[in-house]
PDB file of C-alpha atoms in Angstrom:
ATOM      1  CA  MET A   1       0.000   0.000   0.000  1.00 45.00           C
ATOM      2  CA  PHE A   2       1.084   3.546  -0.687  1.00 49.00           C
ATOM      3  CA  GLU A   3       1.609   5.740   2.359  1.00 50.00           C
ATOM      4  CA  ARG A   4      -0.498   8.901   2.262  1.00 53.00           C
ATOM      5  CA  LYS A   5       1.677  12.008   2.295  1.00 68.00           C
ATOM      6  CA  LYS A   6       1.141  14.046   5.421  1.00 84.00           C
ATOM      7  CA  ARG A   7      -0.288  17.508   4.846  1.00 91.00           C
ATOM      8  CA  PRO A   8       2.032  20.323   5.968  1.00 97.00           C
ATOM      9  CA  PHE A   9       1.036  22.522   8.904  1.00 98.00           C
ATOM     10  CA  VAL A  10       0.007  25.937   7.561  1.00 98.00           C
ATOM     11  CA  SER A  11      -0.236  29.106   9.648  1.00 98.00           C
ATOM     12  CA  ALA A  12      -2.019  32.199   8.346  1.00 98.00           C
ATOM     13  CA  VAL A  13      -0.931  35.669   9.461  1.00 98.00           C
ATOM     14  CA  ILE A  14      -3.657  38.241   8.795  1.00 98.00           C
ATOM     15  CA  VAL A  15      -2.233  41.768   8.852  1.00 97.00           C
ATOM     16  CA  ALA A  16      -4.755  44.401   9.936  1.00 94.00           C
ATOM     17  CA  ALA A  17      -2.594  47.068  11.543  1.00 87.00           C
ATOM     18  CA  GLY A  18      -2.787  49.887   8.965  1.00 72.00           C
ATOM     19  CA  ASP A  19      -3.175  53.528   9.937  1.00 62.00           C
ATOM     20  CA  ALA A  20      -6.345  54.193   7.842  1.00 58.00           C
ATOM     21  CA  SER A  21      -4.728  57.289   6.336  1.00 54.00           C
ATOM     22  CA  ARG A  22      -6.718  56.882   3.086  1.00 52.00           C
ATOM     23  CA  MET A  23      -9.953  55.967   4.861  1.00 50.00           C
ATOM     24  CA  GLU A  24     -10.545  59.426   6.361  1.00 55.00           C
ATOM     25  CA  GLY A  25      -9.510  58.123   9.779  1.00 56.00           C
ATOM     26  CA  ILE A  26     -11.999  55.227   9.742  1.00 60.00           C
ATOM     27  CA  ASP A  27     -10.686  51.801  10.757  1.00 63.00           C
ATOM     28  CA  LYS A  28     -11.481  49.935   7.535  1.00 65.00           C
ATOM     29  CA  GLN A  29     -10.900  46.572   9.186  1.00 69.00           C
ATOM     30  CA  LEU A  30     -13.997  46.996  11.375  1.00 71.00           C
ATOM     31  CA  LEU A  31     -16.343  48.302   8.655  1.00 82.00           C
ATOM     32  CA  ASP A  32     -19.143  45.980   7.562  1.00 88.00           C
ATOM     33  CA  ILE A  33     -19.532  44.375   4.140  1.00 92.00           C
ATOM     34  CA  GLY A  34     -22.842  42.559   3.934  1.00 90.00           C
ATOM     35  CA  GLY A  35     -23.149  42.496   7.719  1.00 91.00           C
ATOM     36  CA  VAL A  36     -19.677  41.077   8.336  1.00 94.00           C
ATOM     37  CA  PRO A  37     -16.644  43.216   9.306  1.00 94.00           C
ATOM     38  CA  VAL A  38     -13.917  43.490   6.662  1.00 94.00           C
ATOM     39  CA  VAL A  39     -11.224  41.732   8.690  1.00 95.00           C
ATOM     40  CA  ILE A  40     -13.602  38.943   9.744  1.00 97.00           C
ATOM     41  CA  ARG A  41     -14.432  38.235   6.102  1.00 96.00           C
ATOM     42  CA  SER A  42     -10.698  37.975   5.450  1.00 97.00           C
ATOM     43  CA  ILE A  43     -10.266  35.630   8.421  1.00 98.00           C
ATOM     44  CA  LEU A  44     -13.207  33.433   7.398  1.00 98.00           C
ATOM     45  CA  ALA A  45     -11.618  32.599   4.031  1.00 98.00           C
ATOM     46  CA  PHE A  46      -8.801  30.920   5.973  1.00 98.00           C
ATOM     47  CA  GLU A  47     -11.059  29.593   8.722  1.00 98.00           C
ATOM     48  CA  GLN A  48     -12.985  27.637   6.088  1.00 98.00           C
ATOM     49  CA  SER A  49      -9.882  26.168   4.463  1.00 98.00           C
ATOM     50  CA  ARG A  50      -9.071  22.567   5.321  1.00 97.00           C
ATOM     51  CA  LYS A  51      -5.431  23.313   4.537  1.00 98.00           C
ATOM     52  CA  VAL A  52      -5.011  26.085   7.139  1.00 98.00           C
ATOM     53  CA  ASP A  53      -4.348  24.993  10.712  1.00 98.00           C
ATOM     54  CA  GLU A  54      -4.145  28.249  12.666  1.00 98.00           C
ATOM     55  CA  ILE A  55      -4.622  31.972  12.249  1.00 98.00           C
ATOM     56  CA  ILE A  56      -2.723  34.823  13.888  1.00 98.00           C
ATOM     57  CA  VAL A  57      -4.187  38.312  13.500  1.00 98.00           C
ATOM     58  CA  VAL A  58      -1.975  41.385  13.757  1.00 97.00           C
ATOM     59  CA  THR A  59      -3.759  44.648  14.472  1.00 96.00           C
ATOM     60  CA  LYS A  60      -3.523  47.972  16.281  1.00 93.00           C
ATOM     61  CA  LYS A  61      -3.426  47.825  20.069  1.00 94.00           C
ATOM     62  CA  GLU A  62      -6.683  49.767  20.420  1.00 92.00           C
ATOM     63  CA  SER A  63      -8.485  47.379  18.050  1.00 92.00           C
ATOM     64  CA  ILE A  64      -7.626  44.183  19.936  1.00 94.00           C
ATOM     65  CA  PRO A  65     -10.635  44.150  22.357  1.00 95.00           C
ATOM     66  CA  GLU A  66     -13.200  44.701  19.583  1.00 93.00           C
ATOM     67  CA  LEU A  67     -11.515  42.184  17.302  1.00 95.00           C
ATOM     68  CA  ASN A  68     -11.500  39.617  20.108  1.00 96.00           C
ATOM     69  CA  ARG A  69     -15.246  40.121  20.450  1.00 95.00           C
ATOM     70  CA  GLN A  70     -15.836  39.761  16.706  1.00 96.00           C
ATOM     71  CA  VAL A  71     -13.718  36.611  16.470  1.00 97.00           C
ATOM     72  CA  ARG A  72     -15.912  35.011  19.144  1.00 97.00           C
ATOM     73  CA  GLU A  73     -19.129  36.279  17.546  1.00 96.00           C
ATOM     74  CA  PHE A  74     -18.293  34.811  14.138  1.00 97.00           C
ATOM     75  CA  ALA A  75     -16.829  31.565  15.545  1.00 97.00           C
ATOM     76  CA  CYS A  76     -13.344  32.003  14.093  1.00 98.00           C
ATOM     77  CA  ASP A  77     -12.037  29.024  16.024  1.00 98.00           C
ATOM     78  CA  LYS A  78      -8.684  28.800  14.240  1.00 98.00           C
ATOM     79  CA  VAL A  79      -7.609  32.228  15.542  1.00 98.00           C
ATOM     80  CA  LYS A  80      -4.944  31.459  18.151  1.00 98.00           C
ATOM     81  CA  PHE A  81      -3.561  34.939  18.817  1.00 98.00           C
ATOM     82  CA  ILE A  82      -4.493  38.568  18.181  1.00 98.00           C
ATOM     83  CA  VAL A  83      -1.350  40.635  18.617  1.00 97.00           C
ATOM     84  CA  LYS A  84      -0.209  44.232  18.333  1.00 97.00           C
ATOM     85  CA  GLY A  85       1.541  45.176  15.099  1.00 95.00           C
ATOM     86  CA  GLY A  86       4.693  47.196  14.494  1.00 94.00           C
ATOM     87  CA  ASP A  87       5.451  50.536  12.864  1.00 93.00           C
ATOM     88  CA  SER A  88       5.534  49.089   9.331  1.00 93.00           C
ATOM     89  CA  ARG A  89       3.966  46.205   7.462  1.00 93.00           C
ATOM     90  CA  GLN A  90       7.186  44.206   7.593  1.00 95.00           C
ATOM     91  CA  GLN A  91       7.426  44.711  11.349  1.00 95.00           C
ATOM     92  CA  SER A  92       3.758  43.742  11.775  1.00 96.00           C
ATOM     93  CA  VAL A  93       4.234  40.510   9.830  1.00 97.00           C
ATOM     94  CA  PHE A  94       7.284  39.774  11.966  1.00 96.00           C
ATOM     95  CA  CYS A  95       5.112  40.160  15.085  1.00 97.00           C
ATOM     96  CA  GLY A  96       2.740  37.554  13.669  1.00 97.00           C
ATOM     97  CA  ILE A  97       5.513  35.170  12.602  1.00 97.00           C
ATOM     98  CA  GLN A  98       6.812  35.172  16.172  1.00 96.00           C
ATOM     99  CA  CYS A  99       3.539  33.556  17.289  1.00 97.00           C
ATOM    100  CA  VAL A 100       3.195  30.687  14.813  1.00 98.00           C
ATOM    101  CA  ASP A 101       3.062  27.123  16.090  1.00 98.00           C
ATOM    102  CA  GLU A 102       6.375  25.254  16.214  1.00 97.00           C
ATOM    103  CA  ARG A 103       4.891  22.766  13.728  1.00 97.00           C
ATOM    104  CA  CYS A 104       4.428  25.486  11.097  1.00 98.00           C
ATOM    105  CA  ALA A 105       5.867  24.462   7.725  1.00 98.00           C
ATOM    106  CA  TYR A 106       4.300  27.203   5.564  1.00 98.00           C
ATOM    107  CA  VAL A 107       3.077  30.668   6.440  1.00 98.00           C
ATOM    108  CA  ALA A 108       0.363  32.490   4.484  1.00 98.00           C
ATOM    109  CA  VAL A 109       0.505  36.272   4.845  1.00 98.00           C
ATOM    110  CA  HIS A 110      -2.728  38.049   3.949  1.00 98.00           C
ATOM    111  CA  ASP A 111      -3.968  41.641   4.044  1.00 97.00           C
ATOM    112  CA  GLY A 112      -6.879  41.977   6.433  1.00 96.00           C
ATOM    113  CA  ALA A 113      -8.205  44.585   3.990  1.00 94.00           C
ATOM    114  CA  ARG A 114      -8.734  41.953   1.257  1.00 96.00           C
ATOM    115  CA  PRO A 115     -12.072  40.517   2.441  1.00 96.00           C
ATOM    116  CA  MET A 116     -13.171  39.111  -0.916  1.00 96.00           C
ATOM    117  CA  VAL A 117     -10.475  36.450  -1.231  1.00 97.00           C
ATOM    118  CA  LEU A 118     -11.898  33.004  -2.006  1.00 96.00           C
ATOM    119  CA  THR A 119     -11.030  29.932   0.039  1.00 97.00           C
ATOM    120  CA  ASP A 120     -10.444  27.951  -3.168  1.00 97.00           C
ATOM    121  CA  ALA A 121      -7.853  30.530  -4.226  1.00 98.00           C
ATOM    122  CA  VAL A 122      -6.171  30.287  -0.815  1.00 98.00           C
ATOM    123  CA  ASP A 123      -6.015  26.498  -1.153  1.00 98.00           C
ATOM    124  CA  GLY A 124      -4.591  26.714  -4.667  1.00 98.00           C
ATOM    125  CA  CYS A 125      -1.922  29.156  -3.530  1.00 98.00           C
ATOM    126  CA  ILE A 126      -0.979  26.837  -0.646  1.00 98.00           C
ATOM    127  CA  ASP A 127      -0.548  23.951  -3.100  1.00 98.00           C
ATOM    128  CA  ASP A 128       1.673  26.092  -5.323  1.00 98.00           C
ATOM    129  CA  ALA A 129       3.764  27.251  -2.354  1.00 98.00           C
ATOM    130  CA  VAL A 130       4.315  23.647  -1.307  1.00 98.00           C
ATOM    131  CA  GLU A 131       5.492  22.836  -4.831  1.00 97.00           C
ATOM    132  CA  TYR A 132       7.656  25.905  -5.446  1.00 98.00           C
ATOM    133  CA  GLY A 133       8.589  27.102  -1.952  1.00 97.00           C
ATOM    134  CA  ALA A 134       6.881  30.476  -2.408  1.00 98.00           C
ATOM    135  CA  ALA A 135       3.716  31.629  -4.186  1.00 98.00           C
ATOM    136  CA  LEU A 136       1.322  34.559  -4.326  1.00 98.00           C
ATOM    137  CA  LEU A 137      -2.079  35.235  -5.799  1.00 98.00           C
ATOM    138  CA  ALA A 138      -1.831  37.506  -8.830  1.00 98.00           C
ATOM    139  CA  VAL A 139      -3.855  38.566 -11.868  1.00 97.00           C
ATOM    140  CA  ARG A 140      -2.704  39.722 -15.272  1.00 96.00           C
ATOM    141  CA  VAL A 141      -2.673  43.476 -15.838  1.00 94.00           C
ATOM    142  CA  LYS A 142      -5.508  44.446 -18.177  1.00 92.00           C
ATOM    143  CA  ASP A 143      -4.968  48.195 -18.573  1.00 92.00           C
ATOM    144  CA  THR A 144      -2.497  49.771 -20.965  1.00 93.00           C
ATOM    145  CA  ILE A 145       0.552  50.812 -18.925  1.00 93.00           C
ATOM    146  CA  LYS A 146       2.422  54.041 -19.636  1.00 95.00           C
ATOM    147  CA  ALA A 147       5.877  55.008 -18.360  1.00 95.00           C
ATOM    148  CA  ALA A 148       6.285  58.761 -17.702  1.00 96.00           C
ATOM    149  CA  ASP A 149       9.200  61.147 -17.366  1.00 95.00           C
ATOM    150  CA  ALA A 150       9.785  63.715 -14.606  1.00 94.00           C
ATOM    151  CA  GLN A 151       7.461  66.200 -16.366  1.00 95.00           C
ATOM    152  CA  ASN A 152       4.611  63.659 -16.395  1.00 96.00           C
ATOM    153  CA  MET A 153       4.931  63.149 -20.139  1.00 96.00           C
ATOM    154  CA  VAL A 154       4.591  59.680 -21.611  1.00 96.00           C
ATOM    155  CA  GLU A 155       7.965  58.141 -22.408  1.00 95.00           C
ATOM    156  CA  ARG A 156       6.760  54.787 -23.673  1.00 94.00           C
ATOM    157  CA  THR A 157       4.002  52.222 -23.548  1.00 95.00           C
ATOM    158  CA  VAL A 158       5.006  49.228 -21.474  1.00 93.00           C
ATOM    159  CA  SER A 159       4.195  45.765 -22.764  1.00 91.00           C
ATOM    160  CA  ARG A 160       1.737  44.118 -20.377  1.00 89.00           C
ATOM    161  CA  ASP A 161       2.384  40.593 -21.633  1.00 89.00           C
ATOM    162  CA  ASN A 162       4.352  39.668 -18.516  1.00 92.00           C
ATOM    163  CA  LEU A 163       2.838  42.132 -16.033  1.00 95.00           C
ATOM    164  CA  TYR A 164       0.752  40.996 -13.078  1.00 96.00           C
ATOM    165  CA  SER A 165      -0.989  42.747 -10.191  1.00 96.00           C
ATOM    166  CA  ALA A 166       0.113  41.206  -6.901  1.00 97.00           C
ATOM    167  CA  GLN A 167      -2.511  40.193  -4.357  1.00 98.00           C
ATOM    168  CA  THR A 168      -2.486  38.254  -1.116  1.00 98.00           C
ATOM    169  CA  PRO A 169      -2.161  35.732   0.363  1.00 98.00           C
ATOM    170  CA  GLN A 170       1.549  35.364  -0.257  1.00 98.00           C
ATOM    171  CA  ILE A 171       2.693  31.994   1.038  1.00 98.00           C
ATOM    172  CA  PHE A 172       6.180  30.787   1.928  1.00 98.00           C
ATOM    173  CA  GLU A 173       8.062  27.865   3.379  1.00 98.00           C
ATOM    174  CA  ILE A 174       8.639  29.088   6.928  1.00 98.00           C
ATOM    175  CA  GLY A 175      12.413  28.539   7.001  1.00 97.00           C
ATOM    176  CA  LEU A 176      12.798  30.502   3.770  1.00 97.00           C
ATOM    177  CA  TYR A 177      10.705  33.359   5.124  1.00 98.00           C
ATOM    178  CA  ARG A 178      12.621  33.518   8.391  1.00 97.00           C
ATOM    179  CA  ARG A 179      15.976  33.590   6.568  1.00 97.00           C
ATOM    180  CA  ALA A 180      14.725  36.357   4.291  1.00 97.00           C
ATOM    181  CA  MET A 181      13.397  38.309   7.269  1.00 96.00           C
ATOM    182  CA  GLN A 182      16.715  38.019   9.091  1.00 96.00           C
ATOM    183  CA  MET A 183      18.574  39.154   5.980  1.00 96.00           C
ATOM    184  CA  ALA A 184      16.325  42.227   5.741  1.00 95.00           C
ATOM    185  CA  LEU A 185      16.897  43.002   9.424  1.00 94.00           C
ATOM    186  CA  ASP A 186      20.659  42.655   8.988  1.00 95.00           C
ATOM    187  CA  ARG A 187      20.599  45.000   5.988  1.00 94.00           C
ATOM    188  CA  GLY A 188      18.236  47.479   7.622  1.00 95.00           C
ATOM    189  CA  THR A 189      15.744  47.197   4.758  1.00 94.00           C
ATOM    190  CA  ASP A 190      11.973  47.388   5.184  1.00 95.00           C
ATOM    191  CA  TYR A 191       9.732  46.018   2.446  1.00 94.00           C
ATOM    192  CA  THR A 192       6.028  46.683   1.884  1.00 90.00           C
ATOM    193  CA  ASP A 193       5.594  43.400   0.008  1.00 93.00           C
ATOM    194  CA  ASP A 194       6.451  39.981   1.432  1.00 95.00           C
ATOM    195  CA  CYS A 195       7.407  38.528  -1.942  1.00 97.00           C
ATOM    196  CA  GLN A 196       9.846  41.391  -2.414  1.00 96.00           C
ATOM    197  CA  LEU A 197      11.379  40.352   0.910  1.00 96.00           C
ATOM    198  CA  VAL A 198      12.072  36.783  -0.235  1.00 97.00           C
ATOM    199  CA  GLU A 199      13.014  37.881  -3.754  1.00 97.00           C
ATOM    200  CA  ALA A 200      15.765  39.998  -2.189  1.00 96.00           C
ATOM    201  CA  ALA A 201      17.037  36.799  -0.579  1.00 95.00           C
ATOM    202  CA  GLY A 202      17.306  35.143  -4.004  1.00 96.00           C
ATOM    203  CA  GLN A 203      14.083  33.101  -3.971  1.00 95.00           C
ATOM    204  CA  LYS A 204      11.853  32.873  -7.029  1.00 97.00           C
ATOM    205  CA  VAL A 205       8.105  33.186  -6.345  1.00 98.00           C
ATOM    206  CA  TYR A 206       5.384  31.393  -8.289  1.00 98.00           C
ATOM    207  CA  LEU A 207       2.392  33.377  -9.565  1.00 98.00           C
ATOM    208  CA  SER A 208      -0.729  31.507  -8.477  1.00 98.00           C
ATOM    209  CA  GLN A 209      -4.020  32.261 -10.235  1.00 96.00           C
ATOM    210  CA  GLY A 210      -5.853  35.065  -8.454  1.00 96.00           C
ATOM    211  CA  ASP A 211      -9.245  36.639  -9.048  1.00 94.00           C
ATOM    212  CA  ASP A 212     -10.188  40.201  -9.986  1.00 94.00           C
ATOM    213  CA  SER A 213     -12.722  40.284  -7.138  1.00 95.00           C
ATOM    214  CA  ASN A 214      -9.914  39.972  -4.556  1.00 97.00           C
ATOM    215  CA  ILE A 215      -9.791  43.738  -4.116  1.00 95.00           C
ATOM    216  CA  LYS A 216      -8.105  45.659  -1.340  1.00 95.00           C
ATOM    217  CA  ILE A 217     -10.217  48.075   0.706  1.00 93.00           C
ATOM    218  CA  THR A 218      -8.194  51.286   0.551  1.00 89.00           C
ATOM    219  CA  THR A 219     -10.655  54.198   0.320  1.00 86.00           C
ATOM    220  CA  PRO A 220     -14.317  54.665   1.385  1.00 85.00           C
ATOM    221  CA  ASP A 221     -15.397  54.149  -2.241  1.00 87.00           C
ATOM    222  CA  ASP A 222     -14.152  50.553  -2.102  1.00 90.00           C
ATOM    223  CA  ILE A 223     -16.857  49.527   0.406  1.00 89.00           C
ATOM    224  CA  PRO A 224     -19.884  49.831  -1.948  1.00 91.00           C
ATOM    225  CA  PHE A 225     -17.808  48.206  -4.691  1.00 92.00           C
ATOM    226  CA  ALA A 226     -17.064  45.247  -2.407  1.00 93.00           C
ATOM    227  CA  GLU A 227     -20.743  45.026  -1.454  1.00 93.00           C
ATOM    228  CA  ALA A 228     -21.693  44.910  -5.145  1.00 93.00           C
ATOM    229  CA  LEU A 229     -19.146  42.130  -5.735  1.00 92.00           C
ATOM    230  CA  LEU A 230     -20.547  40.239  -2.764  1.00 90.00           C
ATOM    231  CA  ALA A 231     -24.134  40.580  -4.059  1.00 90.00           C
ATOM    232  CA  GLN A 232     -23.024  39.312  -7.461  1.00 89.00           C
ATOM    233  CA  ARG A 233     -21.152  36.390  -5.867  1.00 86.00           C
ATOM    234  CA  GLU A 234     -24.175  35.418  -3.790  1.00 79.00           C
ATOM    235  CA  GLY A 235     -26.572  35.852  -6.692  1.00 72.00           C
ATOM    236  CA  ASN A 236     -28.449  38.710  -5.022  1.00 52.00           C
ATOM    237  CA  PHE A 237     -28.815  40.931  -8.052  1.00 45.00           C
ATOM    238  CA  LEU A 238     -30.841  44.114  -7.684  1.00 42.00           C
TER     239      LEU A 238
END
């Protein structure tokens, strides 16, 4: 008989510690989309995955009590820790990484402000990370891209054949991520993108198939757009 290969232990780190500078001071993570807070929708995509074993949420100190309440209300049983973030995204992810279970083999880093991510996409990205060591959700760029000079004049049109928009989750073998993080700390560099962190350490990252609906909530206008996407997904057309 063939021995069934054991599934790797996967930890998800949900980063929800932004300063809301583009949300007119509103904490976007706690806003509702279809009756469910943004960050909870993000968490639930991982909660519902059979390939994710635990979730660590990184947020602002003042948001921890309310987020604790919401996690209980929506039965997010895989959430093991809710911790305070750092002064930058990289530092916040590091805070989450410090809390993962010792059995963790792969870590999935996801923006708490991407509430529309699909569990199937998360699972596919995990599979690709296991195969390639590192993977992220991404979609092909559809718009025509222009490169400009210092005077804001078009210099050239950039071919979009090999251009992709990066999304999250971004998923890595934990040893690789820790080595890349230590290298960044040693160099004093601070990246806003986790793939950029591991790329700087010499690791190639696989582009896993994303979805255009996996938008990031950045401004107040994104909330009604997300609600429209949700209505379309659930078949509740007006």
